[in-house]
Amino acid sequence: MTTPTLLVLDAEPLPRLGRLTGRVRIEHADESTLAERLPHADVLLVWDFTSHAVRKAWPGDGPRPRWVHTASAGVDHLMCPELAASETVVTNARGVFDQPIAEYVAALVLALAKDLPRTLQFQRERTWRHRESRRLAGTRAVVVGSGPIGRAVARTLKALDVTTALVGRTPRTGVHGPDDLDRLIARADWVIAAAPLTEQTRGMFDARRFGVMQPSAHFVNVGRGPLVVEEALAEALRRRWIAGAALDVFASEPLGPESPLWEVPGLIVSPHMSGDTIGWRDELAAQFVDLYERWAAGQPLVNVVDKQRGYVPGH
């Protein structure tokens, strides 16, 4: 039997794939070598999930891997029309980031409700300034994105006694559809974006949507950067259309020091870290090894992405 070839689109540190030693030929590529090595691979592991190299290299000549796995929840960085139309199976890292991101959202919501950013600022300034903070219990949240991450966020906020509504692509029991979004965010204290990036969700949080929100509302994005029109959010904060916001993802990453977002009043900026808890890379590698063993045994893969929709369906 021919030993399969696994091609890894590298990022440091490299994945620990010890259980596959001797069972698969592992080769490595970067953005400059991916195109020439793709035709010789049976499986592609997109370990560098910030790279757009797959999207650029895939349309070339020659055979293509039968299976592509990305070590991320989103797949927009690698999807192109040629990959979407191919017979290649695409899987993602669904399940690894759900609870860590939910905990991060809860931390941001608590920080905003209790005015912790200004408390830390006043401490640095050695300023004693008493204020009143907001009670979180009894407030309303809308979570946009009904996949595992969105559901984990909703569960965690409910545990804090926040009344939570979930909005997804299709209305069903316990999930509102897109037609309900404006009505829900008009009454929400917290609007959490946790949706995948698709043609339908790109730019969905624009000036009109921020105008619909209450002046006391806060906005948090842990989904994908292009869900938000960043200039519109900055303007909404400057004009105090909304009370505050937190972004963990951005249209262009890393966010450069020249970006005006760093100085927008009421905005918390974090460097795409909401799902990255200690040991997260080992979890991603272990998940891929488990999937590889299923693939090698001829068993159906899990976390299979609908390449037309851009996410794993079913919820």
Coordinates of C-alpha atoms in Angstrom, one line a residue:
M1 CA 0.0 0.0 0.0
T2 CA 1.3 3.5 -0.9
T3 CA 2.0 5.7 2.1
P4 CA -0.2 8.8 1.9
T5 CA 1.4 12.2 1.8
L6 CA 0.3 14.8 4.3
L7 CA 1.2 18.4 3.3
V8 CA 1.3 20.9 6.1
L9 CA 1.0 24.6 5.5
D10 CA 3.4 25.6 8.2
A11 CA 3.2 28.1 11.0
E12 CA 5.3 28.2 14.1
P13 CA 5.2 26.2 16.3
L14 CA 4.7 23.2 14.1
P15 CA 1.9 20.7 15.0
R16 CA 2.7 17.7 17.1
L17 CA 1.6 14.8 15.0
G18 CA 3.5 12.0 16.8
R19 CA 0.8 9.4 16.5
L20 CA 1.1 9.6 12.7
T21 CA 4.9 8.8 12.7
G22 CA 5.6 6.0 10.2
R23 CA 2.0 6.0 8.9
V24 CA 2.1 9.0 6.7
R25 CA 4.7 10.9 4.7
I26 CA 4.7 14.4 6.2
E27 CA 5.9 17.3 4.0
H28 CA 5.9 21.0 4.7
A29 CA 5.2 24.1 2.6
D30 CA 4.9 27.8 3.0
E31 CA 3.3 30.4 0.8
S32 CA 6.1 30.3 -1.7
T33 CA 6.1 26.5 -2.1
L34 CA 2.5 25.5 -1.6
A35 CA 1.4 25.6 -5.3
E36 CA 4.2 23.3 -6.5
R37 CA 3.6 20.7 -3.7
L38 CA -0.2 20.6 -3.8
P39 CA -0.4 18.1 -6.7
H40 CA 1.6 15.5 -4.7
A41 CA -0.4 15.6 -1.5
D42 CA -3.3 13.4 -0.5
V43 CA -4.2 15.5 2.5
L44 CA -3.5 19.2 3.3
L45 CA -3.4 20.5 6.8
V46 CA -3.8 24.3 6.9
W47 CA -1.9 24.9 10.1
D48 CA -1.3 28.5 9.2
F49 CA -4.9 29.5 9.3
T50 CA -4.1 33.2 8.9
S51 CA -2.7 32.6 5.4
H52 CA -4.6 33.0 2.1
A53 CA -2.0 30.8 0.3
V54 CA -4.5 28.0 -0.3
R55 CA -7.0 30.3 -2.1
K56 CA -4.1 31.5 -4.3
A57 CA -2.5 28.1 -5.0
W58 CA -5.6 25.9 -5.5
P59 CA -6.6 27.0 -9.0
G60 CA -3.3 25.7 -10.5
D61 CA -2.7 22.7 -12.7
G62 CA -2.5 19.0 -11.6
P63 CA -4.3 16.8 -9.0
R64 CA -5.4 18.2 -5.7
P65 CA -5.6 16.7 -2.2
R66 CA -8.7 14.7 -1.5
W67 CA -9.1 16.3 2.0
V68 CA -8.3 19.7 3.4
H69 CA -8.4 20.4 7.1
T70 CA -8.0 23.9 8.6
A71 CA -7.0 24.4 12.2
S72 CA -9.6 27.1 12.6
A73 CA -13.3 27.5 12.8
G74 CA -13.6 29.8 9.8
V75 CA -12.8 28.7 6.3
D76 CA -13.1 32.0 4.4
H77 CA -9.3 32.3 4.3
L78 CA -8.9 29.2 2.1
M79 CA -12.2 29.0 0.1
C80 CA -12.1 29.8 -3.6
P81 CA -14.5 28.9 -6.4
E82 CA -12.2 26.1 -7.6
L83 CA -12.1 24.4 -4.2
A84 CA -15.8 24.9 -3.6
A85 CA -16.6 23.2 -6.9
S86 CA -14.1 20.3 -6.4
E87 CA -14.7 16.9 -4.8
T88 CA -12.2 17.7 -2.1
V89 CA -13.6 17.3 1.5
V90 CA -13.0 20.3 3.7
T91 CA -13.1 20.0 7.5
N92 CA -12.5 22.6 10.3
A93 CA -11.6 22.8 14.0
R94 CA -15.2 23.0 15.2
G95 CA -15.4 22.2 18.9
V96 CA -12.0 23.4 20.0
F97 CA -12.7 27.1 20.5
D98 CA -16.4 27.1 21.7
Q99 CA -16.1 27.3 25.4
P100 CA -12.9 29.4 25.5
I101 CA -14.5 32.0 23.3
A102 CA -17.7 32.0 25.4
E103 CA -15.6 32.6 28.5
Y104 CA -13.8 35.5 26.8
V105 CA -17.1 37.1 25.7
A106 CA -18.3 36.8 29.3
A107 CA -15.1 38.5 30.5
L108 CA -15.6 41.3 28.0
V109 CA -19.3 41.8 29.0
L110 CA -18.4 41.8 32.7
A111 CA -15.5 44.3 32.1
L112 CA -17.8 46.6 30.1
A113 CA -20.7 46.4 32.6
K114 CA -18.3 47.0 35.6
D115 CA -16.3 49.7 33.8
L116 CA -13.0 47.9 34.4
P117 CA -11.1 49.6 31.6
R118 CA -11.5 53.0 33.3
T119 CA -10.8 51.5 36.7
L120 CA -7.4 50.3 35.4
Q121 CA -6.8 53.7 33.7
F122 CA -7.6 55.6 36.9
Q123 CA -5.2 53.2 38.8
R124 CA -2.4 54.0 36.4
E125 CA -3.2 57.7 37.0
R126 CA -3.4 57.2 40.8
T127 CA -6.8 58.8 40.6
W128 CA -9.6 57.8 43.1
R129 CA -12.8 58.2 41.2
H130 CA -15.9 56.5 42.6
R131 CA -18.5 55.5 40.0
E132 CA -21.6 53.3 39.8
S133 CA -21.4 50.2 37.6
R134 CA -24.1 48.3 35.8
R135 CA -25.9 45.2 37.1
L136 CA -25.5 42.4 34.6
A137 CA -28.3 40.1 35.7
G138 CA -31.6 40.9 34.0
T139 CA -30.0 42.6 30.9
R140 CA -30.7 41.4 27.4
A141 CA -28.2 39.9 24.9
V142 CA -28.5 39.0 21.2
V143 CA -26.0 36.4 20.0
V144 CA -25.7 36.5 16.2
G145 CA -24.4 33.1 15.0
S146 CA -26.1 29.8 16.1
G147 CA -23.2 27.5 15.6
P148 CA -21.3 25.8 18.5
I149 CA -19.5 29.1 19.4
G150 CA -22.7 31.1 19.4
R151 CA -24.5 28.5 21.5
A152 CA -21.7 28.3 24.0
V153 CA -21.8 32.1 24.3
A154 CA -25.5 32.0 24.9
R155 CA -25.2 29.3 27.6
T156 CA -22.5 31.2 29.4
L157 CA -24.4 34.5 29.4
K158 CA -27.5 32.8 30.6
A159 CA -25.5 31.4 33.5
L160 CA -24.9 35.1 34.4
D161 CA -28.7 35.6 34.4
V162 CA -28.6 37.5 31.1
T163 CA -31.7 37.0 29.0
T164 CA -30.3 35.8 25.7
A165 CA -31.7 35.5 22.1
L166 CA -29.9 33.5 19.4
V167 CA -30.0 34.5 15.8
G168 CA -29.1 32.1 13.0
R169 CA -29.3 31.7 9.2
T170 CA -32.6 29.7 9.5
P171 CA -35.3 30.2 12.1
R172 CA -36.1 27.1 14.2
T173 CA -36.9 26.2 17.8
G174 CA -34.8 28.3 20.0
V175 CA -33.2 30.3 17.1
H176 CA -34.5 33.4 15.5
G177 CA -34.0 34.1 11.8
P178 CA -32.3 37.1 10.2
D179 CA -35.7 38.9 9.8
D180 CA -35.8 39.2 13.6
L181 CA -32.4 40.7 14.0
D182 CA -33.2 44.4 13.9
R183 CA -36.1 44.0 16.3
L184 CA -34.0 42.1 18.7
I185 CA -30.9 44.4 18.7
A186 CA -33.1 47.4 19.1
R187 CA -33.9 46.2 22.7
A188 CA -30.5 44.5 23.5
D189 CA -28.0 45.7 26.0
W190 CA -25.3 43.3 24.5
V191 CA -25.0 42.4 20.8
I192 CA -22.5 39.6 20.2
A193 CA -21.3 38.7 16.7
A194 CA -20.2 35.1 16.4
A195 CA -21.3 34.3 12.9
P196 CA -19.2 32.8 10.1
L197 CA -18.1 35.1 7.2
T198 CA -20.3 34.5 4.1
E199 CA -21.6 36.8 1.4
Q200 CA -24.8 37.2 3.5
T201 CA -22.9 38.2 6.7
R202 CA -20.2 40.4 5.3
G203 CA -20.6 43.9 6.5
M204 CA -23.9 43.1 8.3
F205 CA -23.0 45.4 11.2
D206 CA -23.0 48.7 9.4
A207 CA -24.1 52.3 10.2
R208 CA -27.7 51.4 9.9
R209 CA -27.4 48.5 12.4
F210 CA -25.5 50.5 14.9
G211 CA -28.2 53.2 14.5
V212 CA -30.8 50.7 15.5
M213 CA -29.1 49.8 18.8
Q214 CA -29.9 51.6 22.0
P215 CA -27.5 54.3 23.3
S216 CA -26.8 52.1 26.3
A217 CA -25.9 49.0 24.2
H218 CA -22.5 47.4 23.8
F219 CA -21.2 45.5 20.8
V220 CA -18.7 42.6 20.8
N221 CA -17.3 40.8 17.7
V222 CA -15.6 37.4 18.2
G223 CA -16.7 36.1 14.8
R224 CA -14.9 37.4 11.7
G225 CA -13.5 40.9 11.2
P226 CA -15.4 41.7 7.9
L227 CA -18.7 41.1 9.7
V228 CA -18.3 44.7 10.8
V229 CA -17.9 48.0 8.9
E230 CA -15.2 49.2 11.2
E231 CA -15.5 52.9 10.2
A232 CA -19.2 52.8 11.0
L233 CA -18.5 51.3 14.4
A234 CA -15.9 53.9 15.2
E235 CA -18.3 56.6 14.2
A236 CA -21.1 55.1 16.3
L237 CA -18.8 55.2 19.3
R238 CA -17.6 58.7 18.7
R239 CA -21.2 60.0 18.3
R240 CA -22.3 57.9 21.3
W241 CA -24.9 56.0 19.4
I242 CA -23.8 53.0 21.4
A243 CA -22.1 52.9 24.8
G244 CA -19.1 50.7 24.0
A245 CA -17.7 47.9 22.0
A246 CA -15.0 45.2 22.0
L247 CA -13.3 43.8 18.9
D248 CA -11.2 40.6 18.9
V249 CA -11.2 40.2 15.1
F250 CA -10.5 42.8 12.4
A251 CA -10.8 43.2 8.6
S252 CA -7.0 43.3 8.4
E253 CA -4.8 41.5 10.9
P254 CA -2.6 42.2 12.6
L255 CA -4.0 45.7 13.4
G256 CA -1.2 48.1 12.5
P257 CA -0.1 50.8 15.0
E258 CA -1.3 53.5 12.5
S259 CA -4.9 52.2 12.8
P260 CA -7.3 54.8 14.3
L261 CA -9.2 52.0 16.0
W262 CA -6.6 52.0 18.8
E263 CA -7.8 55.4 20.0
V264 CA -11.6 55.1 19.5
P265 CA -13.3 56.0 22.7
G266 CA -15.1 53.1 24.4
L267 CA -13.5 50.4 22.2
I268 CA -11.6 47.5 23.6
V269 CA -9.1 46.0 21.1
S270 CA -7.6 42.6 21.6
P271 CA -5.4 40.6 19.1
H272 CA -7.6 37.7 17.9
M273 CA -7.0 35.8 21.1
S274 CA -10.5 34.9 22.4
G275 CA -10.2 31.2 21.7
D276 CA -6.5 30.8 22.4
T277 CA -6.2 29.2 25.9
I278 CA -3.1 27.5 27.2
G279 CA -2.6 24.2 25.2
W280 CA -4.9 25.2 22.3
R281 CA -2.4 24.2 19.6
D282 CA -2.0 20.7 21.1
E283 CA -5.8 20.4 21.1
L284 CA -5.9 21.3 17.4
A285 CA -3.2 18.8 16.5
A286 CA -4.9 16.0 18.5
Q287 CA -8.2 16.8 16.8
F288 CA -6.5 16.5 13.4
V289 CA -4.8 13.2 14.3
D290 CA -8.2 11.8 15.3
L291 CA -9.7 12.9 12.1
Y292 CA -6.8 11.5 10.1
E293 CA -7.3 8.1 11.7
R294 CA -11.0 8.1 10.7
W295 CA -10.0 9.1 7.1
A296 CA -7.3 6.4 6.9
A297 CA -9.8 3.8 8.2
G298 CA -12.3 4.8 5.5
Q299 CA -14.8 6.2 8.1
P300 CA -16.9 9.3 7.5
L301 CA -15.2 12.5 8.6
V302 CA -16.8 14.8 11.1
N303 CA -16.7 18.6 11.0
V304 CA -17.3 18.5 7.2
V305 CA -17.8 22.0 5.9
D306 CA -20.6 22.8 3.4
K307 CA -18.3 24.5 0.9
Q308 CA -21.2 26.6 -0.6
R309 CA -22.4 27.9 2.7
G310 CA -18.9 28.2 4.3
Y311 CA -19.5 26.4 7.6
V312 CA -20.5 23.1 9.0
P313 CA -24.3 22.7 8.7
G314 CA -26.6 21.0 11.1
H315 CA -27.3 23.5 13.8

